[in-house]
Coordinates of N, CA and C in Angstrom, one line a residue:
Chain G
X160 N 0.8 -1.2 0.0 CA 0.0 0.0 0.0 C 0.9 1.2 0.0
X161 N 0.4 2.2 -0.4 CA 0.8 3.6 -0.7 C 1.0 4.4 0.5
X162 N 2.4 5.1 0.8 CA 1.8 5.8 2.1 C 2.7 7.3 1.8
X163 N 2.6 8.2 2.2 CA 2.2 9.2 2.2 C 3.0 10.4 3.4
X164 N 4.3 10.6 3.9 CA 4.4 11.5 4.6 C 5.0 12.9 4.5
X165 N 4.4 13.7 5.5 CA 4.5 15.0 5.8 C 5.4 15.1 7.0
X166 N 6.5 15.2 7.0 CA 7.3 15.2 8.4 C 7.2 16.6 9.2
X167 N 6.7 17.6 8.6 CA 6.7 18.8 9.7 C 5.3 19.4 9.9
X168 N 4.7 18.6 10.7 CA 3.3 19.3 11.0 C 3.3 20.8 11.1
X169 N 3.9 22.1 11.0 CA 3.7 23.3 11.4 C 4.8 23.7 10.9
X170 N 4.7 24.9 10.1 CA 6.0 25.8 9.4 C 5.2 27.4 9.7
X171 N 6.3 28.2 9.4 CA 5.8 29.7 9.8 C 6.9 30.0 9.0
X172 N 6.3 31.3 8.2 CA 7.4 32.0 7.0 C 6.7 33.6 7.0
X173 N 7.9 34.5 6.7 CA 7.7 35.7 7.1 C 6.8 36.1 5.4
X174 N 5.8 36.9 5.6 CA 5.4 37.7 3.9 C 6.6 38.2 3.8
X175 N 6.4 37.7 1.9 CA 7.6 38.1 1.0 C 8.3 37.4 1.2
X176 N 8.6 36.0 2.0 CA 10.4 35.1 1.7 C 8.9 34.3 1.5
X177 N 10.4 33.1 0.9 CA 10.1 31.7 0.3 C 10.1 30.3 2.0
X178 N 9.0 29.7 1.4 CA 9.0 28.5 2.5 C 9.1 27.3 1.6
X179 N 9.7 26.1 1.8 CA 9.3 24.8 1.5 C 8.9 23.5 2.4
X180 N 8.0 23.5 1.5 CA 7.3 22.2 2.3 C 7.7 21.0 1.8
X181 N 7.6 19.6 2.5 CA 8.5 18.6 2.4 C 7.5 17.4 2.2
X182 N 7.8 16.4 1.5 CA 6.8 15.1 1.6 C 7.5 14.1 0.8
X183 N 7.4 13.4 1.6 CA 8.0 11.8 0.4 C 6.7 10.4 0.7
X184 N 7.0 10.0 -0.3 CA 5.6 8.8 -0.3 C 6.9 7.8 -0.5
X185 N 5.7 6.7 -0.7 CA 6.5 5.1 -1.1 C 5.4 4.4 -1.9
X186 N 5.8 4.0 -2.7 CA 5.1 3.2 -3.6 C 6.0 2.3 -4.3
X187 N 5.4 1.1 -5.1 CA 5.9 0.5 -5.9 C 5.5 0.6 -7.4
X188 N 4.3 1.4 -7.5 CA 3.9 2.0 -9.1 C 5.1 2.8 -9.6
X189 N 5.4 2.8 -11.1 CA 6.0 3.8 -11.7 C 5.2 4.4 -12.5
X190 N 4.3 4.8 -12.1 CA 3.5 5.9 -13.1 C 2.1 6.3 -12.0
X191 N 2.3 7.2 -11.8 CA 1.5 8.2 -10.7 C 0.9 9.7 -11.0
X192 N 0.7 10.0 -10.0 CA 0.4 11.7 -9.9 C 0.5 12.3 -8.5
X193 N 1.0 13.3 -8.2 CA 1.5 13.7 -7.0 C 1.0 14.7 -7.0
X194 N -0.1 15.4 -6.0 CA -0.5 16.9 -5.6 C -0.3 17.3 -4.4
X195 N 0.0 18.5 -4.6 CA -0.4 19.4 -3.2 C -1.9 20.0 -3.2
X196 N -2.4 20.1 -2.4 CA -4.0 20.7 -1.8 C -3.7 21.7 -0.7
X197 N -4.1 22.5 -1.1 CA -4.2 23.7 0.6 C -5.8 24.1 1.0
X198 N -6.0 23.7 2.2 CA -7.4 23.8 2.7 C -6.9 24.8 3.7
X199 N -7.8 26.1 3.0 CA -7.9 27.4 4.2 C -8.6 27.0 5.4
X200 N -8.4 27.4 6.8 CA -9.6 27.2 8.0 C -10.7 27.3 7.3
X201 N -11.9 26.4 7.7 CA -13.0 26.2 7.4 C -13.7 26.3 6.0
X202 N -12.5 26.2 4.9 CA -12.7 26.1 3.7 C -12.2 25.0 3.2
X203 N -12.6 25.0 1.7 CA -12.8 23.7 1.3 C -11.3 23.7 0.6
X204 N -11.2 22.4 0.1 CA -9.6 21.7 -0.1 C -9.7 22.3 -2.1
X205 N -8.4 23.2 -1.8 CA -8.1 23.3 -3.6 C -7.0 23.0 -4.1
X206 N -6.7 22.5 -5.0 CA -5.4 22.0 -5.8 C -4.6 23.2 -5.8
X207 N -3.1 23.2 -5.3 CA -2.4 24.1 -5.8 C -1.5 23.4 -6.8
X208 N -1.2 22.6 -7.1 CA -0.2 21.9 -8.2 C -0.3 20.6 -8.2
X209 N -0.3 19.9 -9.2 CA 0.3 18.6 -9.5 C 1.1 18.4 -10.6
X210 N 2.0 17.0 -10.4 CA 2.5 16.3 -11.2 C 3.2 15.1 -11.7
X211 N 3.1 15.0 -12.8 CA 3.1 13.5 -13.6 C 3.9 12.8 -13.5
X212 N 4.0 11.6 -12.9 CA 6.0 11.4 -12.3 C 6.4 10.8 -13.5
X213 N 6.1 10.5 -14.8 CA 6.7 10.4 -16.1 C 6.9 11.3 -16.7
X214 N 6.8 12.9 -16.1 CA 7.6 13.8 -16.4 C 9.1 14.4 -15.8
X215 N 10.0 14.5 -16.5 CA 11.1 15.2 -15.0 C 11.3 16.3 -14.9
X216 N 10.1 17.2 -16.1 CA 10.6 18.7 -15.5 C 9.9 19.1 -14.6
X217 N 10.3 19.9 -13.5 CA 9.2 19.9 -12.2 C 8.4 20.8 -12.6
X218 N 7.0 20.8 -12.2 CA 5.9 21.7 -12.4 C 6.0 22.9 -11.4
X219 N 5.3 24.3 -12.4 CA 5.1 25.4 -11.3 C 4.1 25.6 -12.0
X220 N 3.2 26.4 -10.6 CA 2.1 27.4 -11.5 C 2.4 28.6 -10.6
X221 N 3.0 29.5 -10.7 CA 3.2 30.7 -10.4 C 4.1 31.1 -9.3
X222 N 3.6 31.4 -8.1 CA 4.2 31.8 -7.3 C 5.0 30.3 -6.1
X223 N 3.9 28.9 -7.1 CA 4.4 27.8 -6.8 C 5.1 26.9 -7.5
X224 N 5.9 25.9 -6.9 CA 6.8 25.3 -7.6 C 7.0 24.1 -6.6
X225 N 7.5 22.8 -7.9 CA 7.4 21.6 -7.1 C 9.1 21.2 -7.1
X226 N 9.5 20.1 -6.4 CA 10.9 19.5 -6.9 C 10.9 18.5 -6.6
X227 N 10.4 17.4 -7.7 CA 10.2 15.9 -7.9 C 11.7 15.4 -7.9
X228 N 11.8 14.5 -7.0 CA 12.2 13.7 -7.2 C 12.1 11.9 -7.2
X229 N 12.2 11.8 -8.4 CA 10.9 10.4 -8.4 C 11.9 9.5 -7.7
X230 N 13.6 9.5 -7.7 CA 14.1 8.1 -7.6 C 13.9 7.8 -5.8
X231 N 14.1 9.0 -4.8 CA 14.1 9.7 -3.5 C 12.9 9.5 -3.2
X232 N 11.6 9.5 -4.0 CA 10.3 9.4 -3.9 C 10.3 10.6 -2.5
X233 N 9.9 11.7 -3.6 CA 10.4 13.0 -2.7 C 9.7 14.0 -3.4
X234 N 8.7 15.2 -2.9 CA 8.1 15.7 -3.4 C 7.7 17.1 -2.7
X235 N 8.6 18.2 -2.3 CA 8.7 19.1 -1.8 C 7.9 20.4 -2.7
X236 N 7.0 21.2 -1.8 CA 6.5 22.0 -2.6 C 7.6 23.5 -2.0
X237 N 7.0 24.7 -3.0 CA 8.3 25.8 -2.7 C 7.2 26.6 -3.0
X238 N 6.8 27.8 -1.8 CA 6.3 28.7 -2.2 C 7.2 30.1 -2.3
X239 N 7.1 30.6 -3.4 CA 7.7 32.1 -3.2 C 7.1 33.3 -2.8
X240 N 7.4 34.2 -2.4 CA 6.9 35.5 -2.8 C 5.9 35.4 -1.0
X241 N 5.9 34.7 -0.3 CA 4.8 34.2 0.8 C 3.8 35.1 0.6
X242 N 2.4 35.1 0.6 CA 1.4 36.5 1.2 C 0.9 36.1 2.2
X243 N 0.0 36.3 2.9 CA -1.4 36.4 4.1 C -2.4 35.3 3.4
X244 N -2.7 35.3 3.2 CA -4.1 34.4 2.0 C -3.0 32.9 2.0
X245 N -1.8 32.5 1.5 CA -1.3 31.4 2.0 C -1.2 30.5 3.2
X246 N -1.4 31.1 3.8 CA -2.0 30.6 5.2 C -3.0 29.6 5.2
X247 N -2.4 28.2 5.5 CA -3.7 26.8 5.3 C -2.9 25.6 5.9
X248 N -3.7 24.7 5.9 CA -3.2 23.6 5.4 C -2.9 23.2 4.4
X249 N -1.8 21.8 4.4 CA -1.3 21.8 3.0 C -1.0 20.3 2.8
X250 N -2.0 19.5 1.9 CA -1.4 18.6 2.2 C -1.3 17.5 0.3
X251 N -0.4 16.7 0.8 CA 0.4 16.2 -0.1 C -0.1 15.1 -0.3
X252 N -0.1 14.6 -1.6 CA -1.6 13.5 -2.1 C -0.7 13.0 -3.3
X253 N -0.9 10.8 -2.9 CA -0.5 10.5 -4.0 C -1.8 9.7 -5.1
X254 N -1.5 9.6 -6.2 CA -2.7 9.0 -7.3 C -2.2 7.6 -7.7
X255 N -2.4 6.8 -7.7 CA -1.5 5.7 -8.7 C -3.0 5.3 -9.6
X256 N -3.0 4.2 -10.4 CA -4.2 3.6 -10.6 C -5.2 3.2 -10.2
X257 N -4.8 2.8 -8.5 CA -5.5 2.4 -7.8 C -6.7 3.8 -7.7
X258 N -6.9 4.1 -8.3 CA -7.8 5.5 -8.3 C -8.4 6.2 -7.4
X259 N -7.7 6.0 -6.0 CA -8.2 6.8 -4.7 C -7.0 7.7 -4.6
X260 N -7.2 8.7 -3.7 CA -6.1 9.5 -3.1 C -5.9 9.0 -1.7
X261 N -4.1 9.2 -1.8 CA -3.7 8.8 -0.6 C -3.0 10.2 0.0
X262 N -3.9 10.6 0.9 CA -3.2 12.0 1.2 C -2.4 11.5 3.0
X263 N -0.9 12.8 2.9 CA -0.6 12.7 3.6 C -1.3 13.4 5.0
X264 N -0.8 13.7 6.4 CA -1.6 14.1 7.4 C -0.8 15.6 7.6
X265 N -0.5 16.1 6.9 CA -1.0 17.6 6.7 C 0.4 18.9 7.1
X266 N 0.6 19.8 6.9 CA 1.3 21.0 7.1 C 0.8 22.3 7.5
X267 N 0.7 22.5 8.6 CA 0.2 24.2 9.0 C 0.7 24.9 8.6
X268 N 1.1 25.8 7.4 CA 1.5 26.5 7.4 C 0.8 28.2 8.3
X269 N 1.6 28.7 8.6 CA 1.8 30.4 9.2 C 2.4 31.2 8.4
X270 N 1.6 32.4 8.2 CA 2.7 33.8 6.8 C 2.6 34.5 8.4
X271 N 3.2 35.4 8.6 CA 3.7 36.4 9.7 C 4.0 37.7 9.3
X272 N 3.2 38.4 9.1 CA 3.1 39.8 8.6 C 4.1 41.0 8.8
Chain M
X1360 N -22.3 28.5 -9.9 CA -21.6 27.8 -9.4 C -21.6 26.1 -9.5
X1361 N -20.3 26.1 -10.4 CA -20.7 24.7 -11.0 C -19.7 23.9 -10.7
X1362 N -19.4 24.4 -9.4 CA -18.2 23.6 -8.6 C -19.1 22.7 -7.6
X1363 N -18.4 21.4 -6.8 CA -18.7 20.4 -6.3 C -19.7 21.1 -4.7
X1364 N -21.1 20.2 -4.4 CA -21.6 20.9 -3.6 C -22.2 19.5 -2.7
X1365 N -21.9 19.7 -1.4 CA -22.7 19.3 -0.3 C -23.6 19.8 0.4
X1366 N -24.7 18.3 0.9 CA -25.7 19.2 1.6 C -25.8 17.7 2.8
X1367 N -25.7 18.3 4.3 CA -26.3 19.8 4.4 C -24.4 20.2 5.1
X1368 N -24.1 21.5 5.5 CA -22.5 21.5 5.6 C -22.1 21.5 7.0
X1369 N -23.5 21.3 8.1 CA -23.2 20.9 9.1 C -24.3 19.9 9.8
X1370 N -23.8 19.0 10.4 CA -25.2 18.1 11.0 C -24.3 17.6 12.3
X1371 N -25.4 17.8 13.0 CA -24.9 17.5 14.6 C -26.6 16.7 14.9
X1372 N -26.1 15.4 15.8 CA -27.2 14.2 15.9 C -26.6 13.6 17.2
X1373 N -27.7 12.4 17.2 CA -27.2 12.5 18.7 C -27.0 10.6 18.6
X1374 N -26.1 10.1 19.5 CA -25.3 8.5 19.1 C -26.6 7.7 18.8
X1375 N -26.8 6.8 18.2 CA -27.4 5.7 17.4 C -28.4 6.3 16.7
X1376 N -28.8 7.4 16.2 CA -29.5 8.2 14.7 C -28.8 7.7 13.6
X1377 N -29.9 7.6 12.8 CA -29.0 7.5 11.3 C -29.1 9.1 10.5
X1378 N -28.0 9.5 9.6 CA -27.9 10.3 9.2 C -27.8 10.5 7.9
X1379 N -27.6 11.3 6.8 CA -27.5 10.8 5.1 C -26.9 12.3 4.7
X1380 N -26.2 12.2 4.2 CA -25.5 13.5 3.6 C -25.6 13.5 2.3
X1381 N -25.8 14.3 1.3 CA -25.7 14.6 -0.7 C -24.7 15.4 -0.5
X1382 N -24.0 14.4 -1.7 CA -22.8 15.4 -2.7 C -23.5 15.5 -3.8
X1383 N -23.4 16.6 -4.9 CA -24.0 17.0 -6.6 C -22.1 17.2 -6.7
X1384 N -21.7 16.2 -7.4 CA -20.5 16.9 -8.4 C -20.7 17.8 -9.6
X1385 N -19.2 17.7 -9.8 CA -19.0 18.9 -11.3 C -19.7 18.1 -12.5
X1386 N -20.8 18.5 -13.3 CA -22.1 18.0 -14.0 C -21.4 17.0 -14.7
X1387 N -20.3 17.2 -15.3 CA -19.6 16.5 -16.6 C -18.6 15.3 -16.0
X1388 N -18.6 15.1 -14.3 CA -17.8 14.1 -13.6 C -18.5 13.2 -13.8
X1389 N -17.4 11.6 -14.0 CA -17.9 10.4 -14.0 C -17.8 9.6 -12.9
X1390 N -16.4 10.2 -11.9 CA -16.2 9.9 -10.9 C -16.2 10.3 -9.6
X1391 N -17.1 9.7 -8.5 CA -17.3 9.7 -7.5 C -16.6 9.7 -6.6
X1392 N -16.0 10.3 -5.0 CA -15.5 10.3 -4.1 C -15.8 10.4 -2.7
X1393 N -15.6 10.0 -2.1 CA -16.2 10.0 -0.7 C -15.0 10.0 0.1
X1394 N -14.2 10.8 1.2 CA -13.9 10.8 2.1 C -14.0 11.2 3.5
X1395 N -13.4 10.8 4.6 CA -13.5 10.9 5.8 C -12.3 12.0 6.5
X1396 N -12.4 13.1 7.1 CA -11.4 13.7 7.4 C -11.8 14.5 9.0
X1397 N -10.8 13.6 9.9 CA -11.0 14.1 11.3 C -9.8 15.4 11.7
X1398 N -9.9 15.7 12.9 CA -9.4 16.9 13.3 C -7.9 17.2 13.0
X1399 N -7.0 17.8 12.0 CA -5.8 17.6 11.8 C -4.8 16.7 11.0
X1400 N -6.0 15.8 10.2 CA -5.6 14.9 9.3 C -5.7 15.3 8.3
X1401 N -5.1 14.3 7.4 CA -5.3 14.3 6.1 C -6.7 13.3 5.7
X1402 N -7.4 13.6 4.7 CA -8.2 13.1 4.4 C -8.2 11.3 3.9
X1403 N -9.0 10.3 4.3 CA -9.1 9.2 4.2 C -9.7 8.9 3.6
X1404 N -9.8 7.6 2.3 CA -10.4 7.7 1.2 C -11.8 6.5 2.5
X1405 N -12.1 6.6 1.5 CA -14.1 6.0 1.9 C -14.7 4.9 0.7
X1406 N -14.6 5.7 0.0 CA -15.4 4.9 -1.4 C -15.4 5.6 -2.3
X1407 N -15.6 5.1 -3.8 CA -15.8 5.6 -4.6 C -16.8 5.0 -6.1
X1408 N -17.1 5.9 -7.1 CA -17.8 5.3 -8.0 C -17.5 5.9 -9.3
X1409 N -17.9 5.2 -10.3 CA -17.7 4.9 -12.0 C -19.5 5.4 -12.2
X1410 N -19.4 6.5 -12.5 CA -21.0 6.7 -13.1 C -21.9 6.0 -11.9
X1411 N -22.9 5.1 -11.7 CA -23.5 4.6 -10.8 C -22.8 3.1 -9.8
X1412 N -21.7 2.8 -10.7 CA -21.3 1.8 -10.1 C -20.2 1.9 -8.7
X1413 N -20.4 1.8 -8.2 CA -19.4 1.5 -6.7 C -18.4 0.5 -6.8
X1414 N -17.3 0.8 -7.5 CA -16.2 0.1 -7.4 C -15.2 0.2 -6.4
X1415 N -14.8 0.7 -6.0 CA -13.9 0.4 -4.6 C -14.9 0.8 -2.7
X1416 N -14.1 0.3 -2.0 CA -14.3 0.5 -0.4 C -13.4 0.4 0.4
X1417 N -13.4 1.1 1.1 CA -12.2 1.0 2.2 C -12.5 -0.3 3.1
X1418 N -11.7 -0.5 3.9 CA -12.1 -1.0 5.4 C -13.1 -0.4 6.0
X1419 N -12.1 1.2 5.9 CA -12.7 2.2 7.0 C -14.2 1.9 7.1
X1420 N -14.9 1.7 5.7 CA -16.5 1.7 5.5 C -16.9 0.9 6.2
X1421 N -17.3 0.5 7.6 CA -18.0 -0.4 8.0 C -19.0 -1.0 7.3
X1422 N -20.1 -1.8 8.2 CA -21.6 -1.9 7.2 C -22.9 -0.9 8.3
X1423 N -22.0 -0.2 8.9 CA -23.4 0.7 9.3 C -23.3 1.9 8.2
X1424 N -22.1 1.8 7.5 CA -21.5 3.1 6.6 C -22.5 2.7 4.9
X1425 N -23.4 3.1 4.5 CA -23.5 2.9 2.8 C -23.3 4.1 2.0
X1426 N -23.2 4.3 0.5 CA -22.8 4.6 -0.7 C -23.8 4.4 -1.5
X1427 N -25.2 4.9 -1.9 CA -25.5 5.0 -3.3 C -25.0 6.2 -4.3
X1428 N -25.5 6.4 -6.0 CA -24.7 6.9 -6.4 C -26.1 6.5 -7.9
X1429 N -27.2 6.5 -7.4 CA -28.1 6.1 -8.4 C -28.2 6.2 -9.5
X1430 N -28.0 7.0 -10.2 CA -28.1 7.8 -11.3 C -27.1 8.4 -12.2
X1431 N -26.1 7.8 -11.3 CA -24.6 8.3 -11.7 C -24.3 9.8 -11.9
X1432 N -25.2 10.6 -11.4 CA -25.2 12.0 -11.0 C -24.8 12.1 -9.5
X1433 N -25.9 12.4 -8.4 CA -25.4 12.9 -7.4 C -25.2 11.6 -6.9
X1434 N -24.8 12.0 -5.3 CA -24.4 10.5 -4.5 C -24.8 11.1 -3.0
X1435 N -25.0 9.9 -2.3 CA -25.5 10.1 -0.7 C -24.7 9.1 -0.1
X1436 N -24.8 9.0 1.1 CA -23.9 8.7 2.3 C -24.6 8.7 2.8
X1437 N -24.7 7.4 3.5 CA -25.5 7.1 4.9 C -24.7 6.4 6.2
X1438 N -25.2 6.5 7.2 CA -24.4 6.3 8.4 C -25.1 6.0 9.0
X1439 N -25.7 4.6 9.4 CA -26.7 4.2 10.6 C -26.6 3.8 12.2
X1440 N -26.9 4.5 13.0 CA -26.4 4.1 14.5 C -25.4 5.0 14.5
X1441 N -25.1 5.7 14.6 CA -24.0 6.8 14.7 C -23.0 6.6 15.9
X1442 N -22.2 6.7 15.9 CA -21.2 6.4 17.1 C -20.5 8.0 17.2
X1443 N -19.9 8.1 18.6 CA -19.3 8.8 18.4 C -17.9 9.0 17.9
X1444 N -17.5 8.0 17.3 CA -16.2 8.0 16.8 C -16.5 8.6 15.3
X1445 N -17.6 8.5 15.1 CA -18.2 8.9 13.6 C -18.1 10.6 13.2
X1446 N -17.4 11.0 14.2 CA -17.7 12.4 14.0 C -16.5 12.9 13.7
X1447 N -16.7 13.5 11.9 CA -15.6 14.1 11.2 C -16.2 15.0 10.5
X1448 N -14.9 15.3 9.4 CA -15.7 16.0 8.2 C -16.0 15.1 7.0
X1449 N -16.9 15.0 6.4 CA -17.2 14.2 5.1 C -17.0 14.6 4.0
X1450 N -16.1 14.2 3.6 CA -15.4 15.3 2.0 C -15.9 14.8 0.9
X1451 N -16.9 15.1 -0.2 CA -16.8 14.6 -1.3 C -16.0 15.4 -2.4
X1452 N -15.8 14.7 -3.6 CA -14.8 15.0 -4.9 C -14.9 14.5 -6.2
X1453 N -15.1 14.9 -7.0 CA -15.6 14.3 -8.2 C -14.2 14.5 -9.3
X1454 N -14.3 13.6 -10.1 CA -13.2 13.8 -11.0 C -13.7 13.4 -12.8
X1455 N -13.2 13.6 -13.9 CA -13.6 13.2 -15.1 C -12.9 12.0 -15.4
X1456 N -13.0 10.8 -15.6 CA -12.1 9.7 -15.3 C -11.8 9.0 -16.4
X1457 N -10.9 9.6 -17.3 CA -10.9 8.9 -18.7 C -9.8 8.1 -19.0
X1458 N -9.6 7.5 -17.6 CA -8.2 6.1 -17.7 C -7.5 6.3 -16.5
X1459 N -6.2 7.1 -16.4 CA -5.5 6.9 -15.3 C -5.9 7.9 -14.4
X1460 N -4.9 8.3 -13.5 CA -5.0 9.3 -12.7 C -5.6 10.6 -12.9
X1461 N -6.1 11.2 -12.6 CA -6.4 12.8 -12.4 C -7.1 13.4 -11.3
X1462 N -6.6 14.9 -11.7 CA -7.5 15.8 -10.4 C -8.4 15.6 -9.6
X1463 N -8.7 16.0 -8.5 CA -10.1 15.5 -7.9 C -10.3 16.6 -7.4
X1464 N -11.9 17.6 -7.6 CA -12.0 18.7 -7.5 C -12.9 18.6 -6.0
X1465 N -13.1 18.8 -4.8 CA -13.7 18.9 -3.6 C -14.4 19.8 -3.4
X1466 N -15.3 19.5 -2.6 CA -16.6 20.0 -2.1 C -16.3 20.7 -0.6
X1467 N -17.1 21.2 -0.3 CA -16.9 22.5 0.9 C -16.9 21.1 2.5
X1468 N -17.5 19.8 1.9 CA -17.3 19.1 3.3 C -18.7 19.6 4.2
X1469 N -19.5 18.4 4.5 CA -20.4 18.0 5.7 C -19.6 17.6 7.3
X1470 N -20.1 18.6 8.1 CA -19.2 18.0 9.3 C -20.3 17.8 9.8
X1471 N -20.3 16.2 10.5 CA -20.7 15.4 11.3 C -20.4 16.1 12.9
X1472 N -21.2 16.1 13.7 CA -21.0 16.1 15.0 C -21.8 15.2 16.0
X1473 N -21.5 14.1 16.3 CA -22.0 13.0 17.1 C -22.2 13.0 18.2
X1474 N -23.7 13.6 19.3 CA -23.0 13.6 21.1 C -23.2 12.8 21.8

């Protein structure tokens, strides 16, 4: 079975620097999908990135960015630029075929004004 | 708003009630999701469906826990005898499922409160 960790329950990063968050899975598929999800307090869970581990260029969409490493089975997300509104949980989800998500148990992040 | 929706987004009952929750996914989703997500976790899968069929289950699903999905549109959740250990948030997620992996877009979550 697939499993999924988050080794730092709680990070805090100042607005305006960069934080990274950390997650490695284990699996024995070689063809997956790997996301991050940030669920604001009492809001619902939204995708901030995924990607295709039969790709090796790492995916960004903007102020976010990932750094796959498939052989480390390692999957650290990098936010830049931090704002206020970043502030959530964050948590790190693998896909194989088996077509459930296996999410990890989660990242507080803190921005500090 | 044609993003994933639950009803109702809070239900508080009291131990051995049965209770039923509706997800309506994104219209053009074929796939169904159900999870379970307690205080500080990550979310745990529950079950899932192909249009109206229910192809996978967790453990976690007991048999006081069911899954219809009638119509292959919306889906319900039922929970019979309620325990208090039953009390989380219920996440549903729909996805367009045209082979392997993909996105799963979530719903705002039913939270359960059991006394």
């Amino acid at each position: 079975a697939q499993t999924v960790t988050q080794s730092q329950p709680e990070m805090s990063v100042q607005e305006a620097e960069t934080v990274t968050l950390s997650c490695t899975y284990d699996t024995s598929e070689s063809d997956y999908y790997l996301f991050w999800y940030k669920q604001p307090p009492s809001r619902q869970m939204i995708l901030v990135i995924r990607q295709e581990a039969y790709k090796q260029q790492n995916a960004t969409e903007n102020r976010f960015s990932v750094n796959f490493q498939k052989a480390a089975k390692s999957f650290s997300l990098k936010i830049s630029d931090s704002q206020l509104g970043d502030a959530a949980m964050y948590f790190c989800a693998y896909m194989g075929y088996g077509q459930n998500f296996v999410f990890g148990p989660g990242t507080r992040l803190s921005v500090l004004p | 708003d044609t993003g994933v929706s639950q009803d109702p987004r809070h239900k508080i009952t009291k131990r051995g009630q049965n209770v039923t929750f509706r997800c309506d996914p994104i219209s053009e989703h074929n796939r169904l999701y159900w999870y379970r997500q307690t205080l500080g976790q990550g979310p745990e899968f529950l079950t899932y469906f192909q249009n109206e069929a229910q192809l996978e289950k967790s453990r976690l699903l007991s048999d006081r826990f069911s899954a219809e999905r009638p119509k292959g549109s919306f889906s319900t959740l039922e929970i019979q005898r309620t325990e208090q250990g039953d009390s989380a948030m219920y996440l549903c997620a729909s996805t367009f499922g045209g082979g392997g992996p993909d996105t799963q877009y979530f719903g705002p979550g039913t939270r359960l409160t059991v006394l």
